[in-house]
mmCIF file of C-alpha atoms in Angstrom:
data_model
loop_
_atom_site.group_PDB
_atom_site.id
_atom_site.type_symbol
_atom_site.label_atom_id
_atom_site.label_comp_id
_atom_site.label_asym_id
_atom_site.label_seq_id
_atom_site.Cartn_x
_atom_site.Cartn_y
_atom_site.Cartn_z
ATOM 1 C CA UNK Y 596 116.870 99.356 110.215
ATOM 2 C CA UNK Y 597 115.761 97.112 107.637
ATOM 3 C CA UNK Y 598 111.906 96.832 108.874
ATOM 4 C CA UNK Y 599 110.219 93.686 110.508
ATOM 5 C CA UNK Y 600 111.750 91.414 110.474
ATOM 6 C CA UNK Y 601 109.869 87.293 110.802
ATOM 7 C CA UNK Y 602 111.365 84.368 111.734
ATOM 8 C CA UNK Y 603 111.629 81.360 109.996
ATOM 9 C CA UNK Y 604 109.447 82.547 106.644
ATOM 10 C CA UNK Y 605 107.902 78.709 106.529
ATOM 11 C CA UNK Y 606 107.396 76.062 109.201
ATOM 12 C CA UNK Y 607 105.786 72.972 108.246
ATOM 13 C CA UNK Y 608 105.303 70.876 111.781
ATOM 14 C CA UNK Y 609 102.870 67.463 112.453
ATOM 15 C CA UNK Y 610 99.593 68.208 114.441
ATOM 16 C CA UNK Y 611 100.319 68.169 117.898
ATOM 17 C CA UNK Y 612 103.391 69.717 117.799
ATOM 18 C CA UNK Y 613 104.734 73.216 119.132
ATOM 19 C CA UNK Y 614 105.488 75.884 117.157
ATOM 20 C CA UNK Y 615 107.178 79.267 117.850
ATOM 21 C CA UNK Y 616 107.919 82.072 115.952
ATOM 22 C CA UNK Y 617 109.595 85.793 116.439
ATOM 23 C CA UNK Y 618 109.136 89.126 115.206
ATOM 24 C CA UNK Y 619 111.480 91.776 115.538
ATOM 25 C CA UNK Y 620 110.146 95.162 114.908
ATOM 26 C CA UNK Y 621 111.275 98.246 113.890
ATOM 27 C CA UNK Y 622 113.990 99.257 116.716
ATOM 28 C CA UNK Y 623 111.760 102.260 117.731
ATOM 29 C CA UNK Y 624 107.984 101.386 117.549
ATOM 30 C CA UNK Y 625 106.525 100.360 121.265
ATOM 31 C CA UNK Y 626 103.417 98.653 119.629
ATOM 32 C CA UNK Y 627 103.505 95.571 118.348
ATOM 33 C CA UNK Y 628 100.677 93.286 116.359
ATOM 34 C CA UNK Y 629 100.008 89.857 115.900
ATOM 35 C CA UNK Y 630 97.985 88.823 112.784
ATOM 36 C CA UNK Y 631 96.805 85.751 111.093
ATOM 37 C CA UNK Y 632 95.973 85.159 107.536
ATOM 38 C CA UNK Y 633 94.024 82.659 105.130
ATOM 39 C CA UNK Y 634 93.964 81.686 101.811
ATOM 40 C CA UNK Y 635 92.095 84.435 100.469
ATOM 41 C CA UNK Y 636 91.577 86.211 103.473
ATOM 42 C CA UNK Y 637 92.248 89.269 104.982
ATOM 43 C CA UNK Y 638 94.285 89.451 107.957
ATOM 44 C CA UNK Y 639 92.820 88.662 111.161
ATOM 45 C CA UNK Y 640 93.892 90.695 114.448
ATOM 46 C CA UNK Y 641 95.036 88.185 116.836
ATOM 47 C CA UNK Y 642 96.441 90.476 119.800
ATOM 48 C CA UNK Y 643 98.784 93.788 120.695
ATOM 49 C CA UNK Y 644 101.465 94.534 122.870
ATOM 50 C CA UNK Y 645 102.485 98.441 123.641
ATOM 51 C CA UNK Y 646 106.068 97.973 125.077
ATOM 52 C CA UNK Y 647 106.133 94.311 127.145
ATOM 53 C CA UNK Y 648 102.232 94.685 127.827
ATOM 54 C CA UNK Y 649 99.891 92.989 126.208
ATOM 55 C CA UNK Y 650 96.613 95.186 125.977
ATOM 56 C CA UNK Y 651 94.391 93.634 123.730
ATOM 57 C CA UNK Y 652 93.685 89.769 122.639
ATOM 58 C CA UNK Y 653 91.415 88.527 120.154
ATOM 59 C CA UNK Y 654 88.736 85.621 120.542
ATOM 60 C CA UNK Y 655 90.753 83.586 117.709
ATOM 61 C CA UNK Y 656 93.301 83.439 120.233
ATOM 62 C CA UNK Y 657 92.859 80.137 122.144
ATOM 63 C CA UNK Y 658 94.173 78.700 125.051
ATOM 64 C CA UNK Y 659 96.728 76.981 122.828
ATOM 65 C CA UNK Y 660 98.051 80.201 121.684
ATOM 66 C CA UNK Y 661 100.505 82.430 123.815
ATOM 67 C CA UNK Y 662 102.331 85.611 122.688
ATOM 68 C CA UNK Y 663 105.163 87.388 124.744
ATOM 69 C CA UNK Y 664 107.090 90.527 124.252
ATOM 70 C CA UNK Y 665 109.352 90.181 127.551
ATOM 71 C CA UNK Y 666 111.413 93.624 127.155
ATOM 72 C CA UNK Y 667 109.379 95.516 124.639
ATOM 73 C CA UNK Y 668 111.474 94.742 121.620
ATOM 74 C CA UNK Y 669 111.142 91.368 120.140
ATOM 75 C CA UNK Y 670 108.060 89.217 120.299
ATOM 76 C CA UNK Y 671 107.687 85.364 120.398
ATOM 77 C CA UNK Y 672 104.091 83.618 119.238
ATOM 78 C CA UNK Y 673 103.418 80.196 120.233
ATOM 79 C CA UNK Y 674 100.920 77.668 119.437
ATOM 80 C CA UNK Y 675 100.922 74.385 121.214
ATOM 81 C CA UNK Y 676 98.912 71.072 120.109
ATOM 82 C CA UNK Y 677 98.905 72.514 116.810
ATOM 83 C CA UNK Y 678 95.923 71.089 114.698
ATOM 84 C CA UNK Y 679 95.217 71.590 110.881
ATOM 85 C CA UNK Y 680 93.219 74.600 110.867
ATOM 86 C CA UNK Y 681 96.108 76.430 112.479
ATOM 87 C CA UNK Y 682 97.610 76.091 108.661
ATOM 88 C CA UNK Y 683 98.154 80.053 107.836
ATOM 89 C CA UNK Y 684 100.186 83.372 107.265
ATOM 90 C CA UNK Y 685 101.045 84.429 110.617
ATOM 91 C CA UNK Y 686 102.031 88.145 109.890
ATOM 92 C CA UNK Y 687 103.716 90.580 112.950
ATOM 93 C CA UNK Y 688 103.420 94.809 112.428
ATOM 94 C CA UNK Y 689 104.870 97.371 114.417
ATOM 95 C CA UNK Y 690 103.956 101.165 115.158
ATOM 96 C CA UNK Y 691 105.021 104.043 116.949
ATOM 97 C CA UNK Y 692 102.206 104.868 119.365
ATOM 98 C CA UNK Y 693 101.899 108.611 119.751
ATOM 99 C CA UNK Y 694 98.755 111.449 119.656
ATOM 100 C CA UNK Y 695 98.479 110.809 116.025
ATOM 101 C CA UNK Y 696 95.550 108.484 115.518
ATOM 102 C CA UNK Y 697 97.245 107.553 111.693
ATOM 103 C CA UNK Y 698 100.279 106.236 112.271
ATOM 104 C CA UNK Y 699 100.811 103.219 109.785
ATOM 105 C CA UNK Y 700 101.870 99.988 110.492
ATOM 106 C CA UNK Y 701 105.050 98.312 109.117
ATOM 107 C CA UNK Y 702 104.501 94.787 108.492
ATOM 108 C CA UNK Y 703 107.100 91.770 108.151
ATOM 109 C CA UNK Y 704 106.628 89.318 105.522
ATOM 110 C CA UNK Y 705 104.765 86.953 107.785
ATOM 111 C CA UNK Y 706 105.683 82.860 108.757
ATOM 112 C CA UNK Y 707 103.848 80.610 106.692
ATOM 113 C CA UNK Y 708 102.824 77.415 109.136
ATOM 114 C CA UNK Y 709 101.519 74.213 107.600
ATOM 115 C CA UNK Y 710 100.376 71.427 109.468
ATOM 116 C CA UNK Y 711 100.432 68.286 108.572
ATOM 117 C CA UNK G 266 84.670 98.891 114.031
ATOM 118 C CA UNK G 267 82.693 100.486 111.533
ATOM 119 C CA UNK G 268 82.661 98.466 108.617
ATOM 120 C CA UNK G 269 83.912 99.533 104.688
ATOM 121 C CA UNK G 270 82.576 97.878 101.363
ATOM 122 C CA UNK G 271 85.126 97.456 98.716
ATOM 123 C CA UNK G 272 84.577 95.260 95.009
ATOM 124 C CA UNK G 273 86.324 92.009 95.079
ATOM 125 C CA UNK G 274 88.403 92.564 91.769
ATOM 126 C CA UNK G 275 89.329 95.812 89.751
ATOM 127 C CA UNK G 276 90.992 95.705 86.198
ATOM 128 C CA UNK G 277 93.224 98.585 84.926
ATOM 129 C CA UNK G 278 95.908 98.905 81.898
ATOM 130 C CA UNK G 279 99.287 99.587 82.392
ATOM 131 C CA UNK G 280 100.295 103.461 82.602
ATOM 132 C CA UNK G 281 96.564 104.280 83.423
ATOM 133 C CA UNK G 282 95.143 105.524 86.615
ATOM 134 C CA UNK G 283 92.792 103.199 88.859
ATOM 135 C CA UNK G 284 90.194 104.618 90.733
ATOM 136 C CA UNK G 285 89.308 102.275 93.811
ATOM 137 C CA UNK G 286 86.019 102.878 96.036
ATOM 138 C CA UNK G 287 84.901 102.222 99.364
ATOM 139 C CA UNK G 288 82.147 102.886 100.830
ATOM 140 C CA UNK G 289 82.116 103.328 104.743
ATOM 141 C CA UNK G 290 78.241 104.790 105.423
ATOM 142 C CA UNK G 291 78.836 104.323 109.480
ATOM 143 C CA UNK G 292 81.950 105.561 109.699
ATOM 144 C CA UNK G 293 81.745 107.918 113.407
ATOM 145 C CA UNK G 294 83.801 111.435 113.436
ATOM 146 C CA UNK G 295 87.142 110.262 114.834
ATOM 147 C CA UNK G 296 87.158 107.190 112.294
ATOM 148 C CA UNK G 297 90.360 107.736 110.460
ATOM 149 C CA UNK G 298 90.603 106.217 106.842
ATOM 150 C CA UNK G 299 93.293 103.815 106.133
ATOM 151 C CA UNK G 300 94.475 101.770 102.857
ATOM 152 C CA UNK G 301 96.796 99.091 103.194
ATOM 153 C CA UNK G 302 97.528 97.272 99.746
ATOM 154 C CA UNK G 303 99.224 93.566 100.037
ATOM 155 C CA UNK G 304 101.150 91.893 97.563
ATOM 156 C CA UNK G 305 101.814 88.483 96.490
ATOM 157 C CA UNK G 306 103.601 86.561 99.109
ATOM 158 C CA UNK G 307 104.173 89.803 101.314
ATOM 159 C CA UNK G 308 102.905 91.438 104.588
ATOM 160 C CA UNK G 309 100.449 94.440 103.827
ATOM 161 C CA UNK G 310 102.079 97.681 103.017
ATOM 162 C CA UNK G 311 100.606 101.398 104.162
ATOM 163 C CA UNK G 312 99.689 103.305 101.287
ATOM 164 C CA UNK G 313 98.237 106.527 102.432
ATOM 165 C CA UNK G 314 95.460 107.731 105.399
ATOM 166 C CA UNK G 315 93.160 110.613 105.572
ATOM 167 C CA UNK G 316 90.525 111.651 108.085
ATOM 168 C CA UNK G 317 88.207 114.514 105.897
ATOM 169 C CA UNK G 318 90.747 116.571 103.370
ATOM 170 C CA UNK G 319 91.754 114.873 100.107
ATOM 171 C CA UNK G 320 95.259 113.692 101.296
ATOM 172 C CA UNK G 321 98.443 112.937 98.314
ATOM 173 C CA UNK G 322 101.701 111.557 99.018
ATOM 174 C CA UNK G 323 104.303 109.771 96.194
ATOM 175 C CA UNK G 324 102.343 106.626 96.237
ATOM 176 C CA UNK G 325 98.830 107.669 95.747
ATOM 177 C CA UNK G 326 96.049 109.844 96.364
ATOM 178 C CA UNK G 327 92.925 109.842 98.558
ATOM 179 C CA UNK G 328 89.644 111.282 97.866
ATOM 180 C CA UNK G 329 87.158 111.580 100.488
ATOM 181 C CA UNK G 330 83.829 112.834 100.229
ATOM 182 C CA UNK G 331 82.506 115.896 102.175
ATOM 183 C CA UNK G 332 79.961 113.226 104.089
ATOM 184 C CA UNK G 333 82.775 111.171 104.604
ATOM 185 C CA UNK G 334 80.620 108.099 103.866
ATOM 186 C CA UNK G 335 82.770 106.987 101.140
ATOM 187 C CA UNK G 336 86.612 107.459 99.761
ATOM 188 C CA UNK G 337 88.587 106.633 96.676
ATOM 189 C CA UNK G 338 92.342 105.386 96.609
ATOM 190 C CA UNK G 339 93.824 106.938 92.997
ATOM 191 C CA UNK G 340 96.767 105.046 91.713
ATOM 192 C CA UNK G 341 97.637 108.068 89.001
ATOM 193 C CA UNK G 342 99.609 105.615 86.521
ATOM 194 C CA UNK G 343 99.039 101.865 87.363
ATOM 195 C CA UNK G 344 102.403 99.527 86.748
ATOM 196 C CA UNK G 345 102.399 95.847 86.993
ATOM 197 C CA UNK G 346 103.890 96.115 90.256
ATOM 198 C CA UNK G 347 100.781 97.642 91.853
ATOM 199 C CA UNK G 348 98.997 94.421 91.016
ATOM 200 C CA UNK G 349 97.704 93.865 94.557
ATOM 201 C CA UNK G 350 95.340 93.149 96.871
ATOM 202 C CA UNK G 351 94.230 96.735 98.378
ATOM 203 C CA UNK G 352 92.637 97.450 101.861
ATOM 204 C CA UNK G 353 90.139 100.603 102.984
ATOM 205 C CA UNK G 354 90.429 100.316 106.398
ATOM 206 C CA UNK G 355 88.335 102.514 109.427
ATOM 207 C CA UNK G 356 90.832 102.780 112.494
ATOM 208 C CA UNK G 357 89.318 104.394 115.789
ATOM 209 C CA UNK G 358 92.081 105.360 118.422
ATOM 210 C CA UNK G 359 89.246 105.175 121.195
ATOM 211 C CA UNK G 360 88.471 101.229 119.537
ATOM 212 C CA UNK G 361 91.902 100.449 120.461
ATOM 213 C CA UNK G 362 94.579 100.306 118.275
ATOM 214 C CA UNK G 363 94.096 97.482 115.910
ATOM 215 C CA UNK G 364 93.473 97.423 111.988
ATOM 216 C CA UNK G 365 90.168 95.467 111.090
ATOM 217 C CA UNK G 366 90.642 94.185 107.247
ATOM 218 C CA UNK G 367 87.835 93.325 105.208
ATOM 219 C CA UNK G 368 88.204 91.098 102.305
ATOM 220 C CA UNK G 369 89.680 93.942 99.599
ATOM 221 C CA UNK G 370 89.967 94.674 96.218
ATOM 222 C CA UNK G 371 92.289 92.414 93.779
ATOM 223 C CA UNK G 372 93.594 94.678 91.464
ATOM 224 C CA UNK G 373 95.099 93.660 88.206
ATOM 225 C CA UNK G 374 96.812 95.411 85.652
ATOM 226 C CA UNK G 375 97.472 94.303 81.966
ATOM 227 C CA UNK G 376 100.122 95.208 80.486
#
């Protein structure tokens, strides 16, 4: 397993386009994260799946954004009408989701977006 | 989520250890204490997690204090590779499952 895995590493698209992008997690892990990050920033939770469901979605999540994990192993992230401020690091993790409160997170090296 | 204080920037010489605070005075019982460090042009990276012992593994240590108010992430001998942004981060099982990350500590080190 060589970790998470992001697809493509850099998109640069015109505002008002589509974008997708897809994580592949580590082949065992049922949770799955969605991140976004700016210039300087930390990373900002953006919403969870455990398996295919997704349990938790943050406010930065607009109507223009839409995750899927369709059979608990790879997700898809999509933003539609994509506007400047949509620019960022958009960074997937994966976990294995068991009694243990501390299990880390394995991150992929994230899709850089930049709209133009 | 509880909420953690950590300095902006840190500077440390090659082959010496760095000592990096955070301060987390609201942190509840079942707060676990997690430190994430990012590099350049990478996805954050676990580094270690403790919940009230002093916890060690091969890439670091973790002190926590007996109030639990505050912890320190030891790097015993700092190379330029751990040049890095670094993350204390609270996690809560019954807040849900998602890391909160504040704004970090930059740490460089000078060869």
């Amino acid at each position: 397993d060589t970790g998470v895995s992001q697809n493509p590493r850099h998109k640069i698209t015109k505002r008002g386009q589509n974008v997708t992008f897809r994580c592949d997690p580590i082949s065992e892990h049922n949770r799955l994260y969605w991140y976004r990050q700016t210039l300087g920033q930390g990373p900002e939770f953006l919403t969870y799946f455990q398996n295919e469901a997704q349990l938790e979605k943050s406010r930065l999540l607009s109507d223009r954004f839409s995750a899927e994990r369709p059979k608990g192993s790879f997700s898809t992230l999509e933003i539609q009408r994509t506007e400047q401020g949509d620019s960022a690091m958009y960074l997937c993790a994966s976990s294995l989701g068991s009694r243990l409160s501390g299990n880390g997170y394995t991150f992929g090296s994230g899709t850089r977006l930049t709209v133009v | 989520d509880a909420k953690t204080t950590q300095p902006n920037s840190m500077e440390s010489n090659e082959e010496e250890p760095v000592h990096l605070p955070c301060n987390h005075s609201t942190i509840s019982g079942t707060d676990y204490i997690h430190w994430y460090r990012q590099l350049p042009s990478q996805g954050p990276e676990y580094v270690i997690h403790g919940l009230t012992s002093n916890v060690n593994n091969r890439m670091a240590s973790l002190a926590i204090a007996e109030d639990r108010k505050s912890s320190t992430l030891i790097l015993h001998r700092a190379t330029l590779r751990d040049a890095a942004v670094y993350y204390c981060i609270l996690r809560n099982k019954a807040a849900g499952n998602k890391l909160t990350f504040g704004g970090g500590t930059r740490v460089l080190v000078k060869p």
